Coordinates of C-alpha atoms and ligand atoms in Angstrom, one line a residue:
M1 CA 23.7 36.6 17.0
A2 CA 23.2 34.3 20.0
T3 CA 24.5 30.9 20.6
T4 CA 23.0 28.0 22.4
E5 CA 24.3 24.5 23.5
T6 CA 21.7 22.4 23.6
A7 CA 21.5 21.6 27.0
A8 CA 21.6 18.2 29.5
R9 CA 24.2 16.5 27.1
S10 CA 27.7 15.3 28.0
D11 CA 29.7 16.0 25.2
H12 CA 32.8 15.2 26.8
G13 CA 33.3 11.6 28.3
A14 CA 32.7 11.1 32.3
A15 CA 36.0 11.0 33.9
G16 CA 37.6 9.3 31.1
K17 CA 35.0 6.4 30.9
I18 CA 34.6 4.9 27.3
L19 CA 31.3 3.1 26.3
R20 CA 32.2 0.2 24.6
I21 CA 29.4 -0.7 21.9
G22 CA 28.6 -4.2 19.9
I23 CA 27.2 -3.7 16.4
I24 CA 24.3 -5.8 15.7
G25 CA 23.8 -5.7 11.7
L26 CA 26.6 -4.3 9.3
G27 CA 24.4 -3.0 6.6
Q28 CA 24.0 0.1 5.4
A29 CA 22.8 2.0 8.6
S30 CA 26.1 0.8 9.9
G31 CA 27.6 2.0 7.2
L32 CA 26.4 5.5 7.6
V33 CA 27.7 5.4 11.3
L34 CA 31.3 4.0 10.4
N35 CA 31.9 5.6 6.8
W36 CA 29.9 8.5 6.5
E37 CA 28.2 10.4 9.3
R38 CA 29.5 13.5 10.1
Q39 CA 32.7 12.9 11.5
D40 CA 31.9 14.0 15.0
I41 CA 31.3 10.4 15.9
R42 CA 34.9 9.7 15.6
T43 CA 35.2 12.3 18.3
L44 CA 33.2 10.7 21.2
P45 CA 34.3 8.4 24.3
I46 CA 32.8 5.5 22.5
R47 CA 34.7 2.5 20.8
F48 CA 33.3 0.0 18.7
T49 CA 34.7 -3.2 20.0
A50 CA 32.4 -6.0 18.4
A51 CA 30.0 -6.5 15.5
A52 CA 27.8 -9.3 14.8
D53 CA 26.6 -9.8 11.1
L54 CA 25.8 -12.9 8.8
R55 CA 27.9 -11.4 5.7
R56 CA 31.5 -12.6 6.1
E57 CA 32.5 -9.6 4.0
A58 CA 31.5 -7.1 6.4
L59 CA 33.0 -8.8 9.4
D60 CA 36.1 -9.1 7.7
Q61 CA 36.1 -5.4 6.6
F62 CA 35.3 -4.7 10.4
A63 CA 37.8 -6.8 12.1
K64 CA 40.4 -5.2 10.0
E65 CA 39.3 -1.6 10.3
Y66 CA 38.3 -1.6 14.4
D67 CA 40.8 -4.7 15.2
A68 CA 37.5 -5.7 17.0
E69 CA 35.9 -9.1 17.6
V70 CA 33.6 -10.4 15.1
Y71 CA 31.0 -13.0 15.5
T72 CA 28.0 -14.4 13.0
D73 CA 25.9 -15.2 16.3
V74 CA 24.2 -12.5 17.8
E75 CA 23.8 -14.0 21.2
E76 CA 27.6 -15.1 21.1
M77 CA 28.7 -11.4 20.7
C78 CA 26.4 -10.4 23.4
R79 CA 28.1 -12.9 26.1
S80 CA 31.2 -10.4 25.2
P81 CA 32.8 -9.1 28.5
N82 CA 34.2 -6.1 25.8
V83 CA 30.7 -4.9 25.0
D84 CA 28.5 -2.3 27.2
A85 CA 25.6 -1.6 24.7
V86 CA 24.9 -2.5 21.3
Y87 CA 23.8 -0.4 18.4
I88 CA 21.0 -2.7 16.9
A89 CA 21.2 -2.0 12.8
S90 CA 19.5 -5.1 11.7
P91 CA 16.3 -5.4 9.7
H92 CA 12.9 -3.8 11.6
E93 CA 11.7 -7.3 11.9
L94 CA 14.7 -8.7 13.7
H95 CA 14.8 -5.7 16.3
M96 CA 12.7 -7.3 19.1
E97 CA 14.7 -10.4 19.2
H98 CA 18.0 -8.8 19.1
T99 CA 17.0 -6.5 22.0
I100 CA 15.8 -9.2 24.0
I101 CA 19.0 -11.3 23.3
A102 CA 20.8 -8.2 24.3
A103 CA 18.8 -7.2 27.5
R104 CA 19.1 -10.9 28.4
N105 CA 23.1 -10.8 28.4
G106 CA 22.9 -7.1 30.5
K107 CA 23.5 -4.6 27.5
H108 CA 22.1 -1.6 27.0
V109 CA 20.4 -1.2 23.7
L110 CA 20.2 1.5 21.0
C111 CA 18.0 0.5 18.6
E112 CA 17.4 1.7 14.9
K113 CA 13.9 3.0 13.9
P114 CA 11.3 2.1 13.9
L115 CA 11.8 0.3 17.5
S116 CA 9.5 -2.3 15.8
L117 CA 6.7 -3.0 13.7
S118 CA 3.9 -2.9 16.0
A119 CA 3.3 -1.2 19.4
G120 CA 3.0 -4.7 21.0
E121 CA 6.4 -6.1 20.0
V122 CA 7.8 -2.8 21.9
D123 CA 6.0 -3.8 25.0
A124 CA 8.1 -7.0 25.0
M125 CA 11.2 -5.1 23.9
I126 CA 10.5 -2.8 27.1
K127 CA 10.1 -5.6 29.4
A128 CA 13.1 -7.4 28.7
C129 CA 15.3 -4.1 29.3
D130 CA 13.4 -3.2 32.2
D131 CA 13.8 -6.9 33.5
N132 CA 17.4 -6.7 33.0
G133 CA 17.9 -3.3 34.5
V134 CA 19.5 -2.0 31.3
S135 CA 18.3 1.0 29.2
L136 CA 16.6 1.1 25.7
I137 CA 17.3 3.8 23.6
A138 CA 15.5 4.5 20.3
A139 CA 17.1 5.3 17.2
H140 CA 18.1 6.9 14.7
S141 CA 15.7 10.4 15.1
H142 CA 16.2 13.4 13.9
A143 CA 14.3 14.9 16.9
M144 CA 17.9 14.5 18.7
D145 CA 19.2 16.6 16.0
A146 CA 20.5 20.0 17.6
P147 CA 18.4 22.7 16.1
I148 CA 15.6 20.4 16.9
R149 CA 16.2 20.0 20.3
A150 CA 17.2 24.0 20.7
M151 CA 13.7 24.6 18.9
R152 CA 12.3 22.6 21.8
E153 CA 14.3 24.1 24.4
V154 CA 12.6 27.8 22.9
I155 CA 9.1 26.4 22.9
A156 CA 9.4 25.0 26.4
S157 CA 10.9 28.3 27.8
G158 CA 7.6 29.6 27.1
R159 CA 9.2 33.0 26.1
L160 CA 6.8 33.1 22.7
G161 CA 4.0 31.9 24.7
P162 CA 2.3 28.5 24.2
L163 CA 2.9 26.7 21.0
R164 CA -0.3 26.4 18.7
H165 CA 0.9 24.7 15.5
I166 CA 4.1 22.6 13.8
N167 CA 4.1 22.6 9.7
A168 CA 6.3 19.8 9.0
L169 CA 7.1 19.2 5.2
N170 CA 9.2 16.6 3.2
Y171 CA 9.2 15.6 -0.3
N172 CA 12.1 13.1 -0.9
F173 CA 13.0 10.1 -3.3
F174 CA 13.2 7.1 -0.8
N175 CA 11.1 4.4 -3.2
A176 CA 13.1 5.4 -5.9
Q177 CA 16.3 4.4 -4.2
P178 CA 17.6 0.8 -4.6
W179 CA 15.5 -0.9 -2.3
P180 CA 14.2 -4.3 -2.9
S181 CA 10.4 -4.5 -3.5
R182 CA 9.8 -7.0 -1.0
E183 CA 11.5 -4.7 1.6
L184 CA 9.7 -1.5 0.4
Q185 CA 6.6 -3.4 0.5
M186 CA 7.2 -4.6 4.5
W187 CA 7.9 -1.1 5.3
H188 CA 4.9 0.5 3.6
G189 CA 7.3 2.6 1.2
D190 CA 8.8 5.6 3.5
L191 CA 6.3 5.0 6.3
Y192 CA 8.0 3.0 9.0
N193 CA 11.3 3.8 7.8
Q194 CA 11.8 7.5 7.8
G195 CA 8.3 8.7 8.8
P196 CA 9.3 7.6 12.4
H197 CA 11.7 10.7 12.0
Q198 CA 8.9 13.3 11.0
M199 CA 6.6 12.1 14.0
D200 CA 9.0 12.1 16.5
I201 CA 10.0 15.2 15.8
I202 CA 6.5 16.8 15.9
R203 CA 5.9 14.9 19.1
Y204 CA 9.0 16.2 20.5
L205 CA 8.1 19.5 19.5
G206 CA 4.6 19.2 20.8
G207 CA 5.5 18.3 24.1
G208 CA 5.0 14.3 23.6
M209 CA 1.2 13.9 24.3
V210 CA -1.0 13.4 20.8
K211 CA -4.5 13.2 21.2
S212 CA -5.6 12.2 17.9
V213 CA -4.8 11.9 14.1
R214 CA -6.7 12.0 10.8
A215 CA -4.6 11.1 7.7
H216 CA -4.9 10.5 4.2
M217 CA -2.0 8.1 2.1
W218 CA -1.5 7.8 -1.6
W219 CA 0.0 5.2 -4.0
D220 CA 3.4 5.2 -5.7
H221 CA 2.6 3.6 -8.9
L222 CA 6.5 3.1 -10.1
R223 CA 7.0 0.7 -6.9
D224 CA 3.4 -0.5 -6.4
V225 CA 3.6 0.8 -2.9
E226 CA 2.6 3.5 -0.3
G227 CA 4.0 7.1 -1.7
G228 CA 2.7 9.5 1.3
Y229 CA 0.8 10.7 3.7
S230 CA -0.6 13.9 4.8
A231 CA -1.7 14.0 8.5
Y232 CA -3.6 16.3 10.7
I233 CA -2.3 15.7 14.4
E234 CA -4.0 17.2 17.6
F235 CA -2.2 17.3 21.3
E236 CA -3.8 17.0 24.6
N237 CA -2.3 20.5 25.2
G238 CA -4.3 22.2 22.5
A239 CA -1.7 22.7 19.9
A240 CA -2.0 20.8 16.6
A241 CA 0.3 19.9 13.3
N242 CA 0.1 19.4 9.6
A243 CA 2.4 16.6 8.5
L244 CA 3.3 15.9 4.9
F245 CA 5.4 13.7 3.4
D246 CA 5.8 12.6 -0.2
W247 CA 8.6 9.9 -1.0
R248 CA 8.2 9.3 -4.6
G249 CA 11.0 11.2 -6.0
Y250 CA 9.2 13.8 -8.2
F251 CA 10.7 16.7 -5.9
D252 CA 13.0 17.3 -3.1
S253 CA 12.4 19.7 -0.5
T254 CA 15.9 20.5 -0.2
C255 CA 15.3 23.7 -2.2
Y256 CA 13.3 24.8 0.7
T257 CA 15.9 24.0 3.0
F258 CA 19.0 26.0 1.8
G259 CA 20.0 22.8 -0.1
A260 CA 20.8 20.8 3.0
S261 CA 19.8 17.4 3.5
E262 CA 18.7 15.3 6.4
G263 CA 22.1 14.6 7.3
G264 CA 23.4 18.2 6.8
W265 CA 25.2 17.7 3.7
A266 CA 24.1 19.6 0.4
Q267 CA 21.8 17.9 -1.8
D268 CA 21.3 18.8 -5.1
P269 CA 17.5 19.0 -5.3
G270 CA 17.9 18.1 -9.2
S271 CA 19.2 14.2 -8.4
C272 CA 15.4 13.3 -7.0
G273 CA 14.4 13.2 -10.7
F274 CA 17.8 11.5 -11.9
V275 CA 17.2 9.0 -9.2
R276 CA 13.5 8.3 -10.2
N277 CA 14.4 8.1 -13.9
N278 CA 17.3 5.2 -12.8
M279 CA 14.4 3.7 -11.4
T280 CA 12.1 3.5 -14.1
K281 CA 14.6 2.7 -16.3
L282 CA 15.6 -0.5 -14.4
L283 CA 12.0 -1.5 -13.6
A284 CA 11.1 -1.3 -17.5
E285 CA 14.1 -3.0 -19.0
K286 CA 14.0 -6.2 -16.6
S287 CA 11.6 -8.8 -15.6
P288 CA 10.5 -8.4 -12.0
D289 CA 12.5 -11.5 -10.9
E290 CA 15.5 -9.7 -12.6
A291 CA 14.8 -6.3 -11.3
E292 CA 14.8 -7.7 -8.1
A293 CA 18.1 -9.6 -8.0
E294 CA 19.4 -6.6 -9.6
L295 CA 18.0 -4.5 -6.6
W296 CA 19.3 -6.8 -4.0
K297 CA 23.0 -6.4 -5.5
L298 CA 22.8 -2.8 -5.3
K299 CA 21.2 -2.9 -2.0
N300 CA 24.3 -5.0 -0.8
D301 CA 26.6 -3.0 -2.8
L302 CA 25.9 0.2 -0.4
R303 CA 26.1 -1.7 2.6
Y304 CA 29.3 -1.5 4.7
G305 CA 31.8 -3.8 3.4
G306 CA 30.1 -3.3 -0.2
V307 CA 31.4 -1.7 -3.2
S308 CA 30.5 2.0 -1.1
D309 CA 32.0 3.6 -4.3
L310 CA 31.3 7.3 -5.3
N311 CA 29.6 5.7 -8.5
A312 CA 27.4 3.6 -6.8
F313 CA 26.6 6.7 -4.6
Q314 CA 26.3 9.0 -7.5
H315 CA 24.2 6.9 -9.5
W316 CA 21.5 6.7 -6.4
G317 CA 21.7 10.5 -5.9
Y318 CA 23.7 11.0 -3.0
A319 CA 25.9 13.1 -4.9
P320 CA 25.2 16.2 -7.2
V321 CA 23.9 15.7 -10.7
S322 CA 22.7 19.2 -11.9
E323 CA 25.3 21.7 -13.9
G324 CA 25.9 24.6 -12.1
F325 CA 24.9 22.9 -8.5
E326 CA 27.6 24.1 -6.0
P327 CA 27.4 22.1 -2.6
F328 CA 28.8 24.1 0.4
P329 CA 32.3 22.5 1.4
E330 CA 31.2 21.6 4.8
P331 CA 27.9 19.9 6.1
V332 CA 25.6 22.2 8.0
Q333 CA 22.9 21.6 10.8
P334 CA 20.8 18.9 9.3
F335 CA 16.9 19.2 7.9
F336 CA 14.2 16.4 7.7
G337 CA 12.7 18.6 5.7
L338 CA 11.1 21.7 6.4
I339 CA 9.9 22.5 10.1
I340 CA 8.0 25.6 11.3
A341 CA 6.8 26.2 14.9
A342 CA 4.0 28.8 15.7
C343 CA 3.8 30.1 19.0
D344 CA 1.3 32.7 20.3
R345 CA 3.9 35.3 19.9
G346 CA 6.4 33.9 17.3
I347 CA 7.6 31.6 14.6
I348 CA 10.5 29.5 15.0
R349 CA 12.4 27.8 12.0
Q350 CA 15.7 26.3 11.3
S351 CA 18.3 28.2 9.6
V352 CA 21.5 26.9 8.2
K353 CA 23.6 27.8 11.8
G354 CA 20.9 26.9 13.8
L355 CA 17.4 28.7 14.3
Y356 CA 15.7 31.7 13.2
V357 CA 13.0 33.0 15.7
H358 CA 10.7 35.4 14.2
G359 CA 9.0 37.4 17.3
D360 CA 7.4 40.8 18.1
D361 CA 10.6 42.7 18.0
G362 CA 12.2 41.3 14.3
V363 CA 14.1 38.1 13.5
E364 CA 16.4 36.6 15.8
E365 CA 19.2 33.9 14.8
I366 CA 20.6 31.7 16.9
E367 CA 23.5 29.6 16.3
V368 CA 23.4 25.7 17.4
T369 CA 26.0 24.0 18.5
G370 CA 26.2 20.4 19.9
H371 CA 25.7 17.0 18.4
S372 CA 23.3 15.8 16.3
G373 CA 21.8 12.5 14.4
R374 CA 23.7 9.1 15.7
A375 CA 26.4 11.1 17.5
A376 CA 23.6 12.8 20.1
E377 CA 22.2 9.0 20.2
F378 CA 25.3 7.4 21.2
M379 CA 25.9 10.4 23.9
Q380 CA 22.5 9.4 25.2
V381 CA 23.7 5.9 25.7
Y382 CA 26.6 7.2 27.1
D383 CA 24.9 9.3 29.6
A384 CA 22.7 6.4 30.4
V385 CA 25.2 4.2 31.3
F386 CA 27.7 6.6 33.0
N387 CA 26.0 9.4 33.9
D388 CA 22.6 7.9 35.2
T389 CA 20.7 10.2 32.8
P390 CA 17.7 8.5 31.7
S391 CA 17.1 9.4 27.7
F392 CA 13.7 10.7 27.2
H393 CA 13.8 8.7 23.9
D394 CA 13.7 5.5 25.5
G395 CA 11.2 2.5 24.9
R396 CA 8.3 4.1 25.6
W397 CA 8.7 7.3 23.7
G398 CA 9.8 5.0 20.7
K399 CA 6.4 2.8 21.4
G400 CA 4.4 6.0 21.0
T401 CA 5.8 6.8 17.7
V402 CA 4.9 3.5 16.1
E403 CA 1.6 3.7 17.4
L404 CA 1.5 7.2 15.8
C405 CA 2.6 5.6 12.3
Q406 CA 0.1 2.6 12.6
A407 CA -2.6 5.4 13.2
I408 CA -1.8 7.1 10.1
E409 CA -1.9 3.8 8.3
Q410 CA -5.3 2.8 10.1
S411 CA -6.9 6.4 9.7
A412 CA -6.3 6.5 6.2
K413 CA -7.6 3.0 5.5
E414 CA -10.8 3.8 7.4
G415 CA -11.4 7.3 6.6
R416 CA -11.8 8.6 10.2
A417 CA -9.6 10.0 12.9
V418 CA -7.8 7.5 15.5
D419 CA -7.1 8.1 19.1
L420 CA -3.8 7.1 20.6
K421 CA -3.1 5.6 24.0
Y422 CA 0.2 5.1 24.4
Q423 CA 1.6 8.5 24.0
V424 CA 4.3 9.8 26.6
P425 CA 5.2 13.4 27.8
V426 CA 8.9 15.3 27.2
G427 CA 8.5 16.4 30.6
D428 CA 10.0 19.8 30.1
E429 CA 6.7 21.8 29.9
P430 CA 7.0 25.2 31.6
A431 CA 5.4 25.2 35.2
Ligands
NAD501 N1 19.9 2.2 5.3 C1 19.8 3.2 5.9 O1 20.4 4.4 5.0 C2 19.1 3.3 7.0 C3 19.2 4.6 7.8 C4 18.4 4.9 9.1 C5 18.1 3.9 9.7 N2 18.0 2.5 9.1 C6 17.7 1.5 10.0 O2 18.6 0.6 10.2 C7 17.9 -0.9 10.3 C8 18.9 -1.8 9.1 O3 18.6 -1.0 8.0 P1 19.7 -1.4 6.9 O4 19.3 -0.4 5.7 O5 21.0 -1.0 7.2 O6 19.7 -2.8 6.5 P2 20.6 -3.7 5.8 O7 19.5 -4.9 5.2 O8 21.4 -2.9 4.8 O9 21.5 -4.3 7.1 C9 20.9 -5.3 8.1 C10 21.9 -6.2 8.3 O10 22.1 -6.8 9.3 C11 22.4 -8.1 8.8 N3 21.8 -9.1 9.4 C12 20.3 -9.6 9.0 N4 20.3 -10.8 9.9 C13 20.8 -11.2 10.9 C14 21.1 -11.7 11.8 N5 20.4 -12.9 12.0 N6 22.0 -11.4 12.9 C15 22.7 -10.6 12.7 N7 23.0 -9.8 11.4 C16 22.2 -9.9 10.7 C17 22.5 -8.3 7.4 O11 23.6 -9.2 6.8 C18 22.8 -6.8 7.1 O12 24.4 -6.5 7.0 C19 16.5 -0.8 9.9 O13 15.7 -1.0 10.6 C20 16.1 0.6 9.2 O14 15.4 1.3 9.5 C21 18.4 2.5 7.9

């Protein structure tokens, strides 16, 4: 079995330098980073030195756990001399405001997806960062997972000939999780939440330059919001992609990915029915106002500083529920659904350890090492700040992803293909 370390990333600090990060928004996403994310974040040359939030309980827990500065005002935190870069994990609608505040105060920015809810807002974020000489990196993206980067390296090496097609398929239970209805409506179901992951992966593998998209969307009657999309995406280089994403919770495609979830944890495919039943029951038994209040309470429980106990996670599907389901003991490589890339002379797909390359001479498994998920993203900020290595996954890239999500929605509404105009190349095409 071959082994690859995904390239161009410093997995060790530059001459012992430590990147000091201030967190904006200690909610669920930050909870994943601080409590749950693959433990390799703890091994990185970064420190969480400050946080800003409106919730006192989260700030108190953070101050105690990290012996760090805490603020209720984002601008004040961004003035701290003990912060080099901020990780923005506030709600989508505040990403632009918080990026501009950070940039104005000379802080580099790692901003959660979607960068914003419109490509126009992203322009203001890019301008603020450019004007102040700081980096803007679009997080959180499964395009930065080590197997996806390795897949891109195989494509870009040209050893299998030109890329022809990408198949991306994901069925999960996002809508059935305890998101307040007001938020789900604003996010158009999962379109602007996890849609960016799938679009980032496709754009990255395909070289970045999407020409057009023709999409179709469907409804989730349980939550009364969008339930999924299918999209046919064409690239300027002649490659094409089919993307399917259904987030209603009827079925979980981890059964096609060796039981591994987007974080690489074992995910019982049976838990999606369990979670959807929980939501059906909750909505049936309560009035709309009571249900919304209960959903906010549950959301709060799952945030950093909330209850975060195993029962809450188990109740909402983060733990195995089927009798006989045996999770593997350690996380494996992360899978954002099934991703298959077809080139002229072979096919690449993910394995538990990395990749399978199906070529003319048979199947080769390539073991992949290197950081995935947010650990990889924090290292992109590190490299941008200390090693002068800009991330391809910058503001302009993030704008292209927001544009593609908007185009899916527009195409589905108008029943026609939509052309794209803000796409940027990955920049590693074979000569
Ligand atoms: N929830 C997840 O699992 C998850 C995963 C990946 C990415 N994300 C992304 O992370 C971002 C945050 O999502 P979330 O689910 O953690 O939301 P959340 O609502 O749980 O957390 C947001 C946090 O921001 C704080 N906040 C709100 N207004 C603020 C302000 N003006 N100043 C300072 N703090 C403020 C809130 O008190 C809360 O603690 C979103 O863009 C989302 O797409 C979330």
